[in-house]
PDB file of C-alpha atoms in Angstrom:
ATOM      1  CA  MET D  64       0.320   0.309  -0.151  1.00 52.00           C
ATOM      2  CA  THR D  65       1.134   3.783  -0.939  1.00 75.00           C
ATOM      3  CA  GLU D  66       1.356   6.440   1.813  1.00 96.00           C
ATOM      4  CA  HIS D  67      -0.832   8.301  -0.984  1.00 97.00           C
ATOM      5  CA  HIS D  68      -3.502   8.373  -2.909  1.00 98.00           C
ATOM      6  CA  LEU D  69      -5.417  10.458  -5.540  1.00 98.00           C
ATOM      7  CA  ALA D  70      -8.653  12.132  -5.680  1.00 98.00           C
ATOM      8  CA  GLN D  71     -10.228  13.277  -8.180  1.00 98.00           C
ATOM      9  CA  ILE D  72     -12.914  15.437  -9.247  1.00 98.00           C
ATOM     10  CA  ASN D  73     -15.540  15.778 -12.188  1.00 97.00           C
ATOM     11  CA  VAL D  74     -18.664  18.084 -12.993  1.00 97.00           C
ATOM     12  CA  ALA D  75     -20.924  18.098 -15.558  1.00 97.00           C
ATOM     13  CA  ALA D  76     -23.502  20.288 -17.121  1.00 97.00           C
ATOM     14  CA  LEU D  77     -26.446  19.215 -17.706  1.00 97.00           C
ATOM     15  CA  LYS D  78     -28.862  19.546 -20.904  1.00 97.00           C
ATOM     16  CA  GLU D  79     -31.670  18.777 -19.648  1.00 97.00           C
ATOM     17  CA  PRO D  80     -32.520  17.255 -16.370  1.00 97.00           C
ATOM     18  CA  LEU D  81     -31.670  13.823 -15.262  1.00 97.00           C
ATOM     19  CA  ASP D  82     -35.050  12.321 -15.774  1.00 97.00           C
ATOM     20  CA  ALA D  83     -35.849  13.669 -19.222  1.00 97.00           C
ATOM     21  CA  PRO D  84     -35.989  11.762 -22.370  1.00 97.00           C
ATOM     22  CA  GLY D  85     -33.001  12.626 -23.625  1.00 96.00           C
ATOM     23  CA  MET D  86     -31.294  11.506 -20.282  1.00 97.00           C
ATOM     24  CA  ALA D  87     -32.639   7.901 -20.556  1.00 97.00           C
ATOM     25  CA  GLU D  88     -29.644   6.495 -21.675  1.00 96.00           C
ATOM     26  CA  PHE D  89     -26.792   8.020 -19.316  1.00 96.00           C
ATOM     27  CA  VAL D  90     -29.233   7.461 -16.421  1.00 96.00           C
ATOM     28  CA  SER D  91     -28.992   3.771 -18.028  1.00 96.00           C
ATOM     29  CA  LEU D  92     -25.161   3.556 -18.063  1.00 96.00           C
ATOM     30  CA  LEU D  93     -24.461   5.063 -14.244  1.00 96.00           C
ATOM     31  CA  ASP D  94     -25.057   1.562 -12.636  1.00 95.00           C
ATOM     32  CA  PRO D  95     -22.829  -0.697 -14.088  1.00 96.00           C
ATOM     33  CA  VAL D  96     -20.096   2.107 -15.117  1.00 96.00           C
ATOM     34  CA  ASP D  97     -20.471   2.939 -11.548  1.00 96.00           C
ATOM     35  CA  ALA D  98     -20.073  -1.185 -10.716  1.00 96.00           C
ATOM     36  CA  LEU D  99     -17.022  -0.904 -13.363  1.00 97.00           C
ATOM     37  CA  ALA D 100     -15.444   1.485 -10.977  1.00 97.00           C
ATOM     38  CA  ASP D 101     -15.694  -0.497  -7.964  1.00 97.00           C
ATOM     39  CA  ARG D 102     -14.456  -3.744  -9.096  1.00 97.00           C
ATOM     40  CA  SER D 103     -11.289  -1.748 -10.781  1.00 97.00           C
ATOM     41  CA  PRO D 104      -8.266  -2.586  -9.638  1.00 97.00           C
ATOM     42  CA  GLY D 105      -6.594   0.868  -7.795  1.00 97.00           C
ATOM     43  CA  PHE D 106      -9.978   1.627  -7.304  1.00 98.00           C
ATOM     44  CA  VAL D 107     -10.634   2.840  -3.667  1.00 98.00           C
ATOM     45  CA  TRP D 108     -13.879   5.199  -3.000  1.00 98.00           C
ATOM     46  CA  ARG D 109     -16.514   6.639  -5.019  1.00 98.00           C
ATOM     47  CA  LEU D 110     -18.671   9.158  -3.262  1.00 98.00           C
ATOM     48  CA  VAL D 111     -22.557   8.230  -3.483  1.00 97.00           C
ATOM     49  CA  GLY D 112     -25.605  10.953  -2.339  1.00 95.00           C
ATOM     50  CA  GLU D 113     -27.308   9.863   0.401  1.00 94.00           C
ATOM     51  CA  GLY D 114     -30.056   6.673   0.022  1.00 95.00           C
ATOM     52  CA  ALA D 115     -28.353   6.536  -3.260  1.00 94.00           C
ATOM     53  CA  ASN D 116     -26.096   3.731  -5.482  1.00 94.00           C
ATOM     54  CA  ASP D 117     -25.121   7.224  -7.203  1.00 96.00           C
ATOM     55  CA  ALA D 118     -24.100  10.927  -6.323  1.00 97.00           C
ATOM     56  CA  THR D 119     -26.633  12.839  -9.876  1.00 97.00           C
ATOM     57  CA  GLY D 120     -28.292  14.059  -6.403  1.00 96.00           C
ATOM     58  CA  VAL D 121     -25.291  16.154  -4.776  1.00 97.00           C
ATOM     59  CA  ARG D 122     -25.181  19.733  -5.939  1.00 97.00           C
ATOM     60  CA  PRO D 123     -22.603  21.470  -4.783  1.00 97.00           C
ATOM     61  CA  VAL D 124     -22.050  23.358  -7.475  1.00 94.00           C
ATOM     62  CA  GLY D 125     -25.150  24.531  -9.724  1.00 95.00           C
ATOM     63  CA  ALA D 126     -28.419  23.043  -9.946  1.00 96.00           C
ATOM     64  CA  ASP D 127     -27.752  21.734 -13.185  1.00 96.00           C
ATOM     65  CA  VAL D 128     -23.877  20.442 -12.164  1.00 97.00           C
ATOM     66  CA  ILE D 129     -23.585  16.827 -11.635  1.00 97.00           C
ATOM     67  CA  ILE D 130     -20.189  15.669  -9.792  1.00 97.00           C
ATOM     68  CA  ASN D 131     -18.380  12.751  -9.704  1.00 97.00           C
ATOM     69  CA  MET D 132     -15.337  12.167  -7.175  1.00 98.00           C
ATOM     70  CA  SER D 133     -13.430   8.701  -6.882  1.00 98.00           C
ATOM     71  CA  VAL D 134      -9.677   7.851  -5.046  1.00 98.00           C
ATOM     72  CA  TRP D 135      -7.605   5.533  -6.464  1.00 98.00           C
ATOM     73  CA  GLU D 136      -4.673   4.120  -5.602  1.00 98.00           C
ATOM     74  CA  SER D 137      -1.861   5.656  -8.269  1.00 97.00           C
ATOM     75  CA  ARG D 138      -2.115   7.290 -11.144  1.00 96.00           C
ATOM     76  CA  GLU D 139      -2.272   3.839 -13.514  1.00 96.00           C
ATOM     77  CA  ALA D 140      -5.372   2.862 -11.793  1.00 97.00           C
ATOM     78  CA  LEU D 141      -7.450   5.582 -12.070  1.00 97.00           C
ATOM     79  CA  TRP D 142      -6.280   5.928 -15.805  1.00 97.00           C
ATOM     80  CA  ASP D 143      -6.901   2.673 -16.741  1.00 97.00           C
ATOM     81  CA  PHE D 144     -10.776   2.739 -15.227  1.00 97.00           C
ATOM     82  CA  VAL D 145     -11.363   6.314 -17.582  1.00 95.00           C
ATOM     83  CA  TYR D 146      -9.351   5.545 -20.703  1.00 95.00           C
ATOM     84  CA  ARG D 147      -8.883   1.602 -20.938  1.00 94.00           C
ATOM     85  CA  SER D 148     -11.538   0.546 -19.940  1.00 93.00           C
ATOM     86  CA  ALA D 149     -15.826   0.821 -20.539  1.00 91.00           C
ATOM     87  CA  HIS D 150     -16.413   4.050 -19.058  1.00 93.00           C
ATOM     88  CA  LEU D 151     -14.288   5.638 -22.336  1.00 93.00           C
ATOM     89  CA  GLU D 152     -17.871   4.433 -24.330  1.00 91.00           C
ATOM     90  CA  ALA D 153     -19.438   6.834 -21.651  1.00 92.00           C
ATOM     91  CA  LEU D 154     -16.618   9.287 -21.875  1.00 92.00           C
ATOM     92  CA  ARG D 155     -16.833   9.821 -25.858  1.00 94.00           C
ATOM     93  CA  ARG D 156     -21.010  10.334 -25.244  1.00 94.00           C
ATOM     94  CA  ARG D 157     -20.687  12.896 -23.365  1.00 95.00           C
ATOM     95  CA  ARG D 158     -21.253  15.904 -25.751  1.00 95.00           C
ATOM     96  CA  GLU D 159     -25.340  13.928 -25.561  1.00 95.00           C
ATOM     97  CA  TRP D 160     -25.417  14.615 -22.355  1.00 97.00           C
ATOM     98  CA  PHE D 161     -23.796  17.459 -20.523  1.00 97.00           C
ATOM     99  CA  ARG D 162     -22.644  21.013 -22.497  1.00 96.00           C
ATOM    100  CA  ARG D 163     -19.313  21.786 -23.279  1.00 94.00           C
ATOM    101  CA  HIS D 164     -16.718  23.070 -20.293  1.00 86.00           C
ATOM    102  CA  VAL D 165     -15.069  27.077 -20.977  1.00 86.00           C
ATOM    103  CA  ASP D 166     -13.277  25.854 -17.083  1.00 91.00           C
ATOM    104  CA  ALA D 167     -11.360  22.623 -15.880  1.00 94.00           C
ATOM    105  CA  HIS D 168     -13.698  20.010 -15.473  1.00 95.00           C
ATOM    106  CA  GLN D 169     -11.466  18.216 -13.503  1.00 97.00           C
ATOM    107  CA  ALA D 170      -9.054  18.049 -10.540  1.00 98.00           C
ATOM    108  CA  LEU D 171      -7.072  15.714  -9.513  1.00 98.00           C
ATOM    109  CA  TRP D 172      -5.073  16.287  -6.018  1.00 98.00           C
ATOM    110  CA  TRP D 173      -2.812  13.650  -3.166  1.00 98.00           C
ATOM    111  CA  ILE D 174      -4.389  12.562  -0.316  1.00 98.00           C
ATOM    112  CA  PRO D 175      -2.768  10.687   2.312  1.00 98.00           C
ATOM    113  CA  ALA D 176      -4.156   6.290   2.213  1.00 97.00           C
ATOM    114  CA  GLY D 177      -6.809   5.546   3.927  1.00 96.00           C
ATOM    115  CA  ARG D 178      -8.486   9.733   3.722  1.00 97.00           C
ATOM    116  CA  ILE D 179     -11.958   9.960   2.495  1.00 98.00           C
ATOM    117  CA  PRO D 180     -11.960  13.724   0.591  1.00 98.00           C
ATOM    118  CA  THR D 181     -15.305  15.728   1.428  1.00 98.00           C
ATOM    119  CA  VAL D 182     -16.908  18.058  -1.241  1.00 98.00           C
ATOM    120  CA  GLU D 183     -16.230  20.747  -0.166  1.00 98.00           C
ATOM    121  CA  GLU D 184     -12.542  19.806  -0.447  1.00 98.00           C
ATOM    122  CA  GLY D 185     -13.554  18.731  -3.795  1.00 98.00           C
ATOM    123  CA  VAL D 186     -14.860  21.904  -5.273  1.00 98.00           C
ATOM    124  CA  GLU D 187     -12.313  24.182  -4.213  1.00 98.00           C
ATOM    125  CA  ARG D 188      -9.266  22.209  -6.094  1.00 98.00           C
ATOM    126  CA  LEU D 189     -11.170  22.440  -8.415  1.00 98.00           C
ATOM    127  CA  GLU D 190     -11.413  25.614  -8.278  1.00 97.00           C
ATOM    128  CA  LEU D 191      -7.927  26.398  -7.403  1.00 98.00           C
ATOM    129  CA  LEU D 192      -7.496  24.514 -10.446  1.00 97.00           C
ATOM    130  CA  ARG D 193      -9.629  26.691 -12.178  1.00 97.00           C
ATOM    131  CA  GLY D 194      -8.313  30.410 -10.575  1.00 97.00           C
ATOM    132  CA  ARG D 195      -3.717  29.205 -10.509  1.00 96.00           C
ATOM    133  CA  GLY D 196      -3.254  26.986 -13.049  1.00 96.00           C
ATOM    134  CA  PRO D 197      -2.209  22.887 -12.445  1.00 96.00           C
ATOM    135  CA  SER D 198       0.445  22.658  -8.656  1.00 97.00           C
ATOM    136  CA  PRO D 199       1.184  20.426  -6.286  1.00 97.00           C
ATOM    137  CA  ASP D 200      -2.113  20.992  -5.170  1.00 97.00           C
ATOM    138  CA  ALA D 201      -4.745  20.579  -8.932  1.00 98.00           C
ATOM    139  CA  PHE D 202      -3.577  18.854 -11.778  1.00 97.00           C
ATOM    140  CA  THR D 203      -4.479  16.954 -14.431  1.00 95.00           C
ATOM    141  CA  PHE D 204      -3.486  14.120 -16.204  1.00 94.00           C
ATOM    142  CA  ARG D 205      -1.801  16.950 -18.946  1.00 93.00           C
ATOM    143  CA  ASP D 206      -0.529  18.828 -16.139  1.00 94.00           C
ATOM    144  CA  PHE D 207       0.505  15.902 -13.362  1.00 95.00           C
ATOM    145  CA  TYR D 208       2.444  16.309 -10.509  1.00 96.00           C
ATOM    146  CA  THR D 209       3.327  13.777  -8.090  1.00 95.00           C
ATOM    147  CA  PRO D 210       2.806  12.850  -4.902  1.00 95.00           C
ATOM    148  CA  ASP D 211       6.610  15.591  -3.222  1.00 93.00           C
ATOM    149  CA  GLY D 212       5.022  18.272  -5.279  1.00 94.00           C
ATOM    150  CA  VAL D 213       7.032  17.411  -8.678  1.00 93.00           C
ATOM    151  CA  PRO D 214       5.852  18.357 -11.580  1.00 93.00           C
ATOM    152  CA  GLU D 215       5.462  14.953 -14.034  1.00 87.00           C
ATOM    153  CA  GLY D 216       4.520  16.455 -17.082  1.00 57.00           C
ATOM    154  CA  ALA D 217       3.585  14.373 -20.140  1.00 46.00           C
ATOM    155  CA  GLN D 218       0.091  11.197 -19.483  1.00 50.00           C
ATOM    156  CA  PRO D 219       0.966   8.203 -19.937  1.00 52.00           C
ATOM    157  CA  ALA D 220       1.270   7.428 -23.396  1.00 51.00           C
ATOM    158  CA  ARG D 221      -2.022   4.681 -25.008  1.00 55.00           C
ATOM    159  CA  ALA D 222      -1.745   1.748 -25.640  1.00 48.00           C
TER     160      ALA D 222
END
């Protein structure tokens, strides 16, 4: 086990309410994609709303903005889930369901292993990234920092 885990938050501005017919395919993918995350190598935790199976009801940044937060053992584990699993197909279809973001929509940061970040912390990290750009406190896959605060630069090569 490592001393640090990688936390992430991402946000998506809905084109329509989740109960609209145009969102039905997205909603149908929630449980399978969440189940895939739960069983993925390196997965630690994901945010779920009270009494829910997902976080779509957690709306700290606006009524039309859903968030996703999770914790992973490593950059590679998160990368593999996002870009090398069935999650990628849903990601490719995001423009069908979500408005394009002008600001950063995802932030990554390191936390001590065993700690779970709060929603408020996730929103603060995203705002840090939007306001200051990548730093050891909030970064992206492209502008990545190690747990020691050292920039790594390029994202992992795609297979």
